[in-house]
Amino acid sequence: MNFKNQKLADIMATVEKRNPGEPEFHQAVREVLESLEPVVEKHPEYLEKGIIEMLVEPERIIKFRVPWVDDNGKVQVNRGFRIQFNSAIGPYKGGLRFHPSVYEGIIKFLGFEQIFKNSLTGLPIGGGKGGSDFDPKGKSDAEVMRFCQSFMTELCKHISADTDVPAGDIGVGAREIGYLFGQYKRIKNEFTGVLTGKGLTYGGSLARKEATGYGLCYFVDEMLRDNGSDFVGKTVVVSGSGNVAIYATEKATALGAKVVALSDSNGYIYDKNGIDLDLVKKIKEVERKRIKEYVTVHTDAEYHEGCHGIWTIKCDVALPCATQNEIDAESAAILVGNGVKAVGEGANMPSTPEAIEIFQKNGVLFAPAKASNAGGVATSALEMSQNSMRYSWTFEEVDSKLKAIMQNIYKNASKAAEEYGMKGNLVAGANIAGFLKVADSMMAYGVV
Ligand code: NDP
Ligand code: 2IT
């Protein structure tokens, strides 16, 4: 799409020129700037005061060497990142991703998305993201520990409970957060809520582990209900089999749906009887094995190599919970052909722009990531609150706050879409509602 507003077109061109070779970042920025066309028409001051130009440039990019020694005594060197994108409405907040595909462009796209997502939660958190090209897969616990300690030895110079609070993302779960927090505490000699997603014995919040997947289902449920439907009796396909996928499966099932498929980067399983989630938790959370192990127990289920084929399974609701750009135009067309009614993004930016266009043109209810997966970071902010109070809420208290936050995000995104003449377009609605709070705060600060 070409921009109608020349200033927005110029900003986009500058982003592409200034950040060469970072297509994921360009994709994320383009979508937001496109959504903002009607906003700047009504409020030219956001362009006149340079707010959008400031918004697309990270406040700070930290890039560092992470040397560590493997179990064979060999020195390994990875690269670490933390991008402190925007602190207009609170301390930088966002996960750490450990995956071999990580480079600056991935962290920039994730950090940029995080600004709007965090704003949508209604809680005081700015946007940031970090990570490394380290691959935890196949590493021993001791290797993961040494890597995490080295990573935190540098990162601790740049974060604190009031400036920047990392958490998990792909490849960073409870084990990694434990090693990272232990090292921070040791070096700084302080026990503060500098990370979220912590273990329950050392300051973690109940329901944080479940929050992204549960929150996704609360959001999709709200979207379905607003359109005269719900999860009851629906067939659901969930991609991935990590933290988000597992707890999305758990909540969708609790809400009356049947989840029939899950995947990992090697392939996908199809169980027409409904996924046996206890088995998946054992394989993925305890044994750290591949999803194909599932069919060694459930011999009537199918395993297929390659993760793309999961979108050929007929379903009413699709919940992509693995990674960016996992649903392309071809997969979207197949889903539509098979009668999909709703798509809820659990992963960050899992649908390509072409796929989103296909869903929207065909009347598929579409829940965009920065609204529908905000439950994880929202609950992280609740963990920060509990840490500050040196107190903890019950599971039910946190879960009910999470549900209310997700319902509120749905309401605000729908309302913003309608207000700007795009009723039902939650992509535009989420971008606009997320933007306004950050932009108005930046306006108050002037040029900083
Ligand atoms: P996990 O590491 O727990 O799980 C990731 C899952 O996705 C695994 O099954 C993994 O398979 C699969 N996957 C990862 N990369 C790829 C790839 N390139 N191709 C195919 N499959 C892949 O991560 P999370 O569940 O935490 O994160 C999943 C998504 O949700 C990410 O996009 C993340 O940014 C997003 N998210 C996470 C939140 C959280 O609180 N954790 C909050 C909001 C969004 P394999 O094991 O084979 O690599
Ligand atoms: O993408 C995300 O929102 C996350 N990975 C969670 C971030 C957080 O700080 O809880």
Coordinates of C-alpha atoms and ligand atoms in Angstrom, one line a residue:
M1 CA 0.0 0.0 0.0
N2 CA 1.1 3.5 -0.7
F3 CA 0.7 6.1 2.0
K4 CA -1.8 9.0 1.3
N5 CA 0.1 11.2 3.7
Q6 CA 3.5 12.2 2.3
K7 CA 5.1 12.8 5.7
L8 CA 4.2 9.2 6.8
A9 CA 5.7 7.9 3.5
D10 CA 8.9 9.9 4.2
I11 CA 9.1 8.5 7.7
M12 CA 8.7 5.0 6.4
A13 CA 11.4 5.6 3.7
T14 CA 13.8 6.8 6.4
V15 CA 13.1 3.8 8.6
E16 CA 14.0 1.5 5.7
K17 CA 17.1 3.5 4.8
R18 CA 18.3 3.7 8.4
N19 CA 17.6 0.1 9.2
P20 CA 18.8 -1.8 6.1
G21 CA 18.3 -5.6 6.0
E22 CA 15.7 -5.6 8.7
P23 CA 12.5 -6.7 6.9
E24 CA 10.7 -7.8 10.1
F25 CA 11.2 -4.3 11.6
H26 CA 10.0 -2.6 8.4
Q27 CA 6.9 -4.8 8.4
A28 CA 6.0 -4.0 11.9
V29 CA 6.5 -0.2 11.4
R30 CA 4.6 -0.1 8.1
E31 CA 1.5 -1.7 9.6
V32 CA 1.4 0.8 12.4
L33 CA 2.0 3.8 10.2
E34 CA -0.7 2.6 7.8
S35 CA -3.1 2.4 10.7
L36 CA -2.2 6.0 11.7
E37 CA -3.2 7.7 8.5
P38 CA -6.7 8.7 9.7
V39 CA -5.2 9.7 13.1
V40 CA -2.7 12.2 11.7
E41 CA -5.4 13.6 9.4
K42 CA -7.5 14.4 12.5
H43 CA -4.5 15.3 14.7
P44 CA -1.7 16.7 12.5
E45 CA 0.1 17.8 15.6
Y46 CA 1.5 14.3 16.0
L47 CA 3.5 14.8 12.8
E48 CA 4.2 18.5 13.4
K49 CA 5.7 17.9 16.8
G50 CA 7.9 15.0 15.5
I51 CA 6.2 12.4 17.7
I52 CA 6.1 9.7 15.0
E53 CA 9.6 10.3 13.9
M54 CA 10.8 9.9 17.5
L55 CA 8.6 6.8 18.0
V56 CA 10.2 4.8 15.2
E57 CA 13.7 5.4 16.6
P58 CA 14.7 3.3 19.6
E59 CA 15.7 5.3 22.7
R60 CA 18.7 3.0 23.2
I61 CA 20.3 -0.1 21.5
I62 CA 22.6 -2.2 23.7
K63 CA 24.6 -4.8 21.9
F64 CA 27.2 -7.0 23.6
R65 CA 29.5 -10.0 23.5
V66 CA 28.4 -13.1 25.5
P67 CA 31.3 -15.5 25.9
W68 CA 30.8 -18.8 27.8
V69 CA 32.5 -22.2 28.1
D70 CA 30.7 -25.3 26.9
D71 CA 30.8 -28.7 28.5
N72 CA 33.9 -29.7 26.4
G73 CA 35.8 -26.7 27.8
K74 CA 35.5 -24.8 24.4
V75 CA 34.9 -21.1 24.4
Q76 CA 31.7 -20.1 22.6
V77 CA 30.7 -16.6 21.7
N78 CA 27.2 -15.3 21.2
R79 CA 25.8 -11.9 20.7
G80 CA 23.4 -10.3 23.1
F81 CA 20.9 -7.4 22.6
R82 CA 18.6 -5.2 24.6
I83 CA 16.7 -2.6 22.8
Q84 CA 15.1 0.0 25.1
F85 CA 12.6 1.3 22.6
N86 CA 10.3 3.7 24.4
S87 CA 9.9 4.7 28.0
A88 CA 7.1 7.3 27.6
I89 CA 4.6 5.6 29.8
G90 CA 6.8 3.4 32.1
P91 CA 10.0 1.4 32.5
Y92 CA 11.0 -0.5 29.4
K93 CA 9.3 -3.9 29.6
G94 CA 9.5 -6.9 27.3
G95 CA 10.9 -10.4 26.9
L96 CA 14.2 -11.9 26.1
R97 CA 14.4 -14.3 23.1
F98 CA 17.1 -16.9 22.8
H99 CA 17.0 -18.4 19.3
P100 CA 19.6 -18.8 16.5
S101 CA 17.5 -16.5 14.2
V102 CA 17.9 -13.5 16.6
Y103 CA 19.6 -10.5 15.1
E104 CA 19.0 -6.7 15.6
G105 CA 16.0 -6.6 13.2
I106 CA 14.1 -9.2 15.1
I107 CA 14.6 -7.5 18.5
K108 CA 13.7 -4.1 16.9
F109 CA 10.5 -5.5 15.5
L110 CA 9.6 -7.1 18.8
G111 CA 10.5 -4.0 20.8
F112 CA 8.5 -1.7 18.5
E113 CA 5.4 -4.0 18.8
Q114 CA 5.8 -4.1 22.6
I115 CA 5.3 -0.3 22.9
F116 CA 1.7 -0.4 21.6
K117 CA 0.9 -3.8 23.3
N118 CA 2.1 -2.5 26.7
S119 CA 0.1 0.7 26.2
L120 CA -3.0 -1.4 25.4
T121 CA -2.8 -3.2 28.8
G122 CA -3.6 0.1 30.5
L123 CA -0.7 -0.5 32.9
P124 CA 2.4 1.8 33.2
I125 CA 5.0 -0.1 31.1
G126 CA 7.2 1.1 28.2
G127 CA 8.5 -1.0 25.4
G128 CA 11.7 -3.0 25.1
K129 CA 13.0 -6.4 24.0
G130 CA 16.2 -8.3 24.1
G131 CA 17.8 -11.6 23.4
S132 CA 20.6 -13.5 21.8
D133 CA 21.4 -15.8 18.9
F134 CA 22.2 -18.5 21.5
D135 CA 20.2 -21.8 21.0
P136 CA 19.2 -23.5 24.2
K137 CA 18.1 -26.5 22.3
G138 CA 20.4 -29.5 22.9
K139 CA 22.4 -27.7 25.6
S140 CA 22.9 -29.1 29.1
D141 CA 21.5 -27.3 32.1
A142 CA 25.1 -26.3 33.1
E143 CA 25.7 -24.8 29.6
V144 CA 22.4 -22.8 29.8
M145 CA 23.4 -21.6 33.3
R146 CA 26.8 -20.4 32.2
F147 CA 25.4 -18.7 29.2
C148 CA 22.7 -16.9 31.3
Q149 CA 25.3 -15.8 33.8
S150 CA 27.5 -14.3 31.2
F151 CA 24.5 -12.6 29.5
M152 CA 23.4 -11.1 32.8
T153 CA 26.9 -10.0 33.8
E154 CA 26.6 -7.4 31.0
L155 CA 22.8 -6.9 31.0
C156 CA 22.7 -6.0 34.7
K157 CA 24.6 -2.7 33.9
H158 CA 21.5 -1.5 31.9
I159 CA 18.4 -2.7 33.8
S160 CA 16.7 -2.3 37.1
A161 CA 13.2 -2.7 38.6
D162 CA 12.6 1.0 37.8
T163 CA 14.3 1.3 34.4
D164 CA 13.9 -1.9 32.4
V165 CA 12.3 -5.2 33.4
P166 CA 12.9 -8.2 31.1
A167 CA 11.0 -11.5 31.0
G168 CA 10.8 -14.6 28.9
D169 CA 10.0 -15.1 25.2
I170 CA 11.0 -17.9 22.8
G171 CA 13.7 -20.1 24.4
V172 CA 13.5 -18.2 27.7
G173 CA 11.3 -19.9 30.3
A174 CA 11.4 -20.6 34.0
R175 CA 14.8 -22.2 33.9
E176 CA 16.5 -19.3 32.1
I177 CA 14.8 -16.7 34.3
G178 CA 16.1 -18.5 37.4
Y179 CA 19.7 -18.4 36.2
L180 CA 19.4 -14.8 35.1
F181 CA 17.7 -13.6 38.3
G182 CA 20.3 -15.4 40.5
Q183 CA 23.1 -13.7 38.7
Y184 CA 21.5 -10.2 38.9
K185 CA 20.9 -10.6 42.6
R186 CA 24.4 -11.8 43.2
I187 CA 26.1 -9.0 41.2
K188 CA 23.9 -6.2 42.4
N189 CA 23.3 -7.4 46.0
E190 CA 19.7 -6.5 45.8
F191 CA 16.4 -8.5 45.7
T192 CA 14.0 -6.5 43.5
G193 CA 11.5 -7.2 40.7
V194 CA 14.1 -6.7 38.0
L195 CA 12.7 -9.7 36.0
T196 CA 9.2 -11.2 35.6
G197 CA 8.2 -14.7 35.0
K198 CA 10.1 -15.6 38.1
G199 CA 9.6 -18.9 40.0
L200 CA 6.9 -18.9 42.6
T201 CA 9.4 -19.4 45.5
Y202 CA 11.3 -16.2 44.7
G203 CA 8.8 -13.5 43.8
G204 CA 7.0 -14.8 40.7
S205 CA 3.3 -14.2 40.2
L206 CA 0.7 -16.9 40.2
A207 CA -0.9 -17.2 36.7
R208 CA 2.1 -15.6 34.9
K209 CA 3.0 -18.9 33.3
E210 CA -0.5 -19.4 32.0
A211 CA -1.2 -15.7 31.2
T212 CA -0.3 -15.3 27.5
G213 CA -2.3 -18.4 26.4
Y214 CA -5.2 -17.8 28.8
G215 CA -5.3 -14.1 27.8
L216 CA -5.3 -15.0 24.1
C217 CA -8.4 -17.2 24.7
Y218 CA -10.1 -14.5 26.9
F219 CA -9.6 -12.1 24.0
V220 CA -10.8 -14.4 21.3
D221 CA -13.8 -15.4 23.4
E222 CA -14.7 -11.8 23.8
M223 CA -14.4 -11.3 20.0
L224 CA -16.5 -14.3 19.3
R225 CA -19.2 -13.3 21.7
D226 CA -19.3 -9.8 20.3
N227 CA -20.2 -11.6 17.0
G228 CA -22.8 -13.9 18.4
S229 CA -20.5 -17.0 18.9
D230 CA -18.2 -18.6 21.4
F231 CA -15.6 -21.4 21.8
V232 CA -18.2 -24.1 22.6
G233 CA -17.9 -27.0 20.2
K234 CA -15.3 -25.3 18.0
T235 CA -12.4 -27.2 16.4
V236 CA -9.2 -25.3 17.1
V237 CA -5.7 -25.6 15.6
V238 CA -2.8 -24.2 17.7
S239 CA 0.7 -23.9 16.3
G240 CA 3.8 -24.2 18.5
S241 CA 4.0 -26.3 21.6
G242 CA 5.8 -23.9 24.0
N243 CA 4.5 -21.7 26.8
V244 CA 1.9 -19.8 24.8
A245 CA 0.6 -22.8 22.8
I246 CA 0.2 -25.1 25.9
Y247 CA -1.8 -22.6 27.9
A248 CA -3.9 -21.5 24.9
T249 CA -4.8 -25.1 24.4
E250 CA -5.6 -25.5 28.1
K251 CA -8.0 -22.5 28.2
A252 CA -9.6 -23.1 24.8
T253 CA -10.4 -26.6 26.0
A254 CA -11.8 -25.3 29.3
L255 CA -14.0 -22.9 27.3
G256 CA -15.5 -25.8 25.4
A257 CA -13.4 -26.1 22.3
K258 CA -11.6 -29.2 20.9
V259 CA -7.9 -28.5 20.1
V260 CA -6.8 -31.0 17.5
A261 CA -3.2 -30.0 16.5
L262 CA 0.1 -28.6 17.9
S263 CA 3.5 -28.3 16.3
D264 CA 7.2 -27.5 16.8
S265 CA 9.8 -26.3 14.3
N266 CA 10.1 -29.9 13.0
G267 CA 6.5 -30.9 12.4
Y268 CA 2.9 -31.1 13.7
I269 CA 0.7 -33.6 15.4
Y270 CA -3.0 -34.1 14.6
D271 CA -5.2 -35.8 17.1
K272 CA -8.9 -35.9 16.0
N273 CA -9.9 -36.9 19.5
G274 CA -8.5 -33.7 21.0
I275 CA -5.0 -33.1 22.3
D276 CA -3.9 -34.9 25.5
L277 CA -2.4 -31.8 27.2
D278 CA -0.9 -33.7 30.2
L279 CA 1.2 -35.7 27.8
V280 CA 2.3 -32.6 25.9
K281 CA 3.3 -30.9 29.1
K282 CA 5.3 -33.9 30.1
I283 CA 7.1 -34.1 26.7
K284 CA 7.7 -30.3 26.4
E285 CA 7.9 -28.9 29.9
V286 CA 9.5 -31.8 31.7
E287 CA 11.5 -33.9 29.2
R288 CA 12.2 -31.1 26.7
K289 CA 11.7 -33.5 23.8
R290 CA 10.1 -33.0 20.3
I291 CA 6.4 -33.0 19.7
K292 CA 6.6 -36.1 17.5
E293 CA 7.0 -38.1 20.8
Y294 CA 3.2 -37.7 21.2
V295 CA 2.4 -40.3 18.6
T296 CA 4.5 -42.9 20.4
V297 CA 1.9 -42.8 23.1
H298 CA -1.2 -41.9 21.1
T299 CA -0.6 -44.3 18.2
D300 CA -3.9 -43.2 16.6
A301 CA -2.7 -39.6 16.3
E302 CA -0.8 -38.5 13.2
Y303 CA 2.7 -36.8 13.0
H304 CA 3.7 -34.9 9.9
E305 CA 7.1 -33.5 9.1
G306 CA 7.3 -29.8 8.4
C307 CA 5.4 -27.2 10.5
H308 CA 3.7 -25.4 7.6
G309 CA 1.2 -28.2 6.9
I310 CA -0.7 -27.5 10.2
W311 CA -2.7 -24.8 8.4
T312 CA -4.2 -27.4 6.0
I313 CA -6.2 -28.9 8.9
K314 CA -9.9 -27.9 8.8
C315 CA -10.8 -25.8 11.8
D316 CA -13.1 -23.1 13.1
V317 CA -10.5 -21.2 15.0
A318 CA -6.7 -20.9 14.3
L319 CA -4.4 -19.8 17.1
P320 CA -0.8 -19.3 15.7
C321 CA 1.4 -19.5 18.8
A322 CA 4.9 -20.2 17.4
T323 CA 6.7 -17.4 15.6
Q324 CA 6.6 -14.5 13.2
N325 CA 5.3 -14.9 9.6
E326 CA 4.2 -18.5 10.2
I327 CA 1.0 -17.9 8.3
D328 CA 1.6 -16.7 4.7
A329 CA -1.0 -15.9 2.0
E330 CA -1.1 -19.5 0.8
S331 CA -1.8 -20.8 4.3
A332 CA -4.4 -18.1 4.9
A333 CA -6.2 -19.0 1.7
I334 CA -6.3 -22.6 2.7
L335 CA -7.7 -21.7 6.2
V336 CA -10.4 -19.5 4.5
G337 CA -11.2 -22.3 2.1
N338 CA -11.7 -24.7 5.0
G339 CA -14.1 -22.3 6.6
V340 CA -12.1 -20.8 9.4
K341 CA -14.2 -18.3 11.4
A342 CA -11.6 -16.6 13.7
V343 CA -7.8 -16.2 13.9
G344 CA -6.2 -15.2 17.2
E345 CA -2.5 -14.4 17.2
G346 CA -0.7 -15.7 20.2
A347 CA 2.8 -15.3 18.7
N348 CA 4.1 -11.9 17.7
M349 CA 3.3 -11.0 14.1
P350 CA 2.6 -14.6 13.1
S351 CA 0.6 -13.5 10.0
T352 CA 2.2 -11.8 7.0
P353 CA 0.5 -8.6 5.8
E354 CA -0.9 -10.6 2.8
A355 CA -2.4 -13.2 5.1
I356 CA -4.1 -10.6 7.2
E357 CA -5.6 -9.0 4.1
I358 CA -7.0 -12.4 3.0
F359 CA -8.6 -12.9 6.5
Q360 CA -10.1 -9.5 6.6
K361 CA -11.4 -9.5 3.0
N362 CA -13.1 -12.9 3.7
G363 CA -14.9 -11.7 6.9
V364 CA -12.7 -13.8 9.2
L365 CA -12.6 -12.4 12.8
F366 CA -9.0 -11.4 13.2
A367 CA -7.3 -10.7 16.6
P368 CA -3.9 -9.0 16.1
A369 CA -1.0 -10.0 18.3
K370 CA -0.4 -6.8 20.1
A371 CA -3.9 -6.9 21.4
S372 CA -4.6 -10.6 21.8
N373 CA -1.2 -11.7 23.3
A374 CA -0.9 -8.8 25.7
G375 CA -2.0 -11.0 28.6
G376 CA 1.6 -12.2 29.2
V377 CA 3.1 -8.7 29.6
A378 CA 0.0 -7.5 31.5
T379 CA 0.5 -10.2 34.1
S380 CA 4.2 -9.3 34.2
A381 CA 3.1 -5.8 35.1
L382 CA 0.9 -7.4 37.9
E383 CA 4.0 -9.3 39.0
M384 CA 5.9 -6.0 39.2
S385 CA 3.1 -4.5 41.3
Q386 CA 3.2 -7.4 43.7
N387 CA 7.0 -7.2 44.0
S388 CA 6.8 -3.5 44.8
M389 CA 4.2 -4.2 47.5
R390 CA 6.2 -7.2 48.7
Y391 CA 2.9 -9.1 48.6
S392 CA 1.3 -11.7 46.4
W393 CA -2.2 -12.2 45.1
T394 CA -4.0 -15.6 44.7
F395 CA -4.2 -17.3 41.4
E396 CA -7.9 -16.3 41.2
E397 CA -7.1 -12.6 41.9
V398 CA -4.5 -12.5 39.2
D399 CA -6.6 -14.5 36.7
S400 CA -9.6 -12.3 37.1
K401 CA -7.5 -9.1 36.6
L402 CA -6.1 -10.7 33.5
K403 CA -9.5 -11.5 32.1
A404 CA -10.8 -8.0 32.8
I405 CA -7.6 -6.5 31.1
M406 CA -8.2 -8.6 28.0
Q407 CA -11.9 -7.7 27.8
N408 CA -10.9 -4.1 28.1
I409 CA -8.3 -4.3 25.4
Y410 CA -10.9 -5.8 23.1
K411 CA -13.4 -3.0 23.9
N412 CA -10.8 -0.2 23.4
A413 CA -9.5 -1.6 20.1
S414 CA -13.0 -2.1 18.7
K415 CA -14.0 1.4 19.9
A416 CA -10.9 3.0 18.3
A417 CA -11.5 1.2 15.0
E418 CA -15.1 2.4 14.9
E419 CA -14.1 6.0 15.9
Y420 CA -11.7 6.2 13.0
G421 CA -14.1 4.7 10.5
M422 CA -12.8 1.1 10.3
K423 CA -15.4 -0.8 12.4
G424 CA -14.4 -4.4 13.0
N425 CA -10.8 -3.8 12.0
L426 CA -8.9 -4.7 15.2
V427 CA -5.5 -4.3 13.5
A428 CA -6.1 -0.6 13.0
G429 CA -8.0 -0.3 16.3
A430 CA -5.2 -1.8 18.4
N431 CA -2.5 0.2 16.7
I432 CA -4.5 3.5 17.2
A433 CA -5.5 2.8 20.8
G434 CA -2.0 1.7 21.7
F435 CA -0.5 4.7 19.9
L436 CA -2.6 7.5 21.4
K437 CA -1.6 7.0 25.1
V438 CA 2.1 6.9 24.2
A439 CA 1.9 9.8 21.8
D440 CA 0.0 12.0 24.2
S441 CA 2.7 11.3 26.9
M442 CA 5.4 12.1 24.4
M443 CA 3.6 15.4 23.5
A444 CA 3.7 16.3 27.2
Y445 CA 7.4 15.8 27.4
G446 CA 8.3 17.9 24.4
V447 CA 11.5 17.0 22.4
V448 CA 13.3 14.4 24.6
Ligands
NDP1 P1 8.6 -21.2 23.6 O1 10.0 -21.1 23.4 O2 8.0 -21.6 24.9 O3 7.9 -22.0 22.4 C1 8.1 -21.6 21.1 C2 7.3 -22.6 20.2 O4 7.3 -22.2 18.9 C3 8.0 -24.0 20.2 O5 7.1 -25.0 20.0 C4 9.0 -23.8 19.0 O6 9.4 -25.0 18.4 C5 8.1 -23.0 18.0 N1 8.9 -22.2 17.2 C6 9.8 -21.2 17.5 N2 10.4 -20.7 16.5 C7 10.0 -21.4 15.4 C8 10.2 -21.3 14.0 N3 11.1 -20.4 13.5 N4 9.5 -22.1 13.2 C9 8.6 -23.0 13.7 N5 8.3 -23.1 15.0 C10 9.0 -22.3 15.8 O7 8.1 -19.7 23.3 P2 6.7 -19.0 23.7 O8 5.6 -19.9 23.7 O9 7.0 -18.1 24.9 O10 6.6 -17.9 22.5 C11 5.8 -18.2 21.3 C12 5.4 -17.0 20.6 O11 4.6 -16.2 21.5 C13 6.5 -16.0 20.2 O12 6.2 -15.4 19.0 C14 6.6 -15.0 21.3 O13 7.2 -13.8 20.9 C15 5.1 -14.9 21.6 N6 4.8 -14.3 22.9 C16 5.2 -14.9 24.1 C17 4.8 -14.5 25.3 C18 5.2 -15.1 26.6 O14 4.8 -14.7 27.6 N7 6.0 -16.2 26.6 C19 4.0 -13.3 25.4 C20 3.5 -12.8 24.2 C21 3.9 -13.3 23.0 P3 10.9 -25.6 18.6 O15 10.9 -26.1 20.0 O16 11.0 -26.6 17.6 O17 11.8 -24.4 18.4
2IT2 O1 6.0 -10.6 23.7 C1 5.7 -10.5 24.9 O2 4.8 -9.7 25.2 C2 6.5 -11.2 25.9 N1 7.3 -12.0 25.5 C3 6.2 -11.0 27.3 C4 7.0 -9.8 27.8 C5 6.9 -9.6 29.3 O3 7.6 -8.7 29.7 O4 6.2 -10.3 30.0

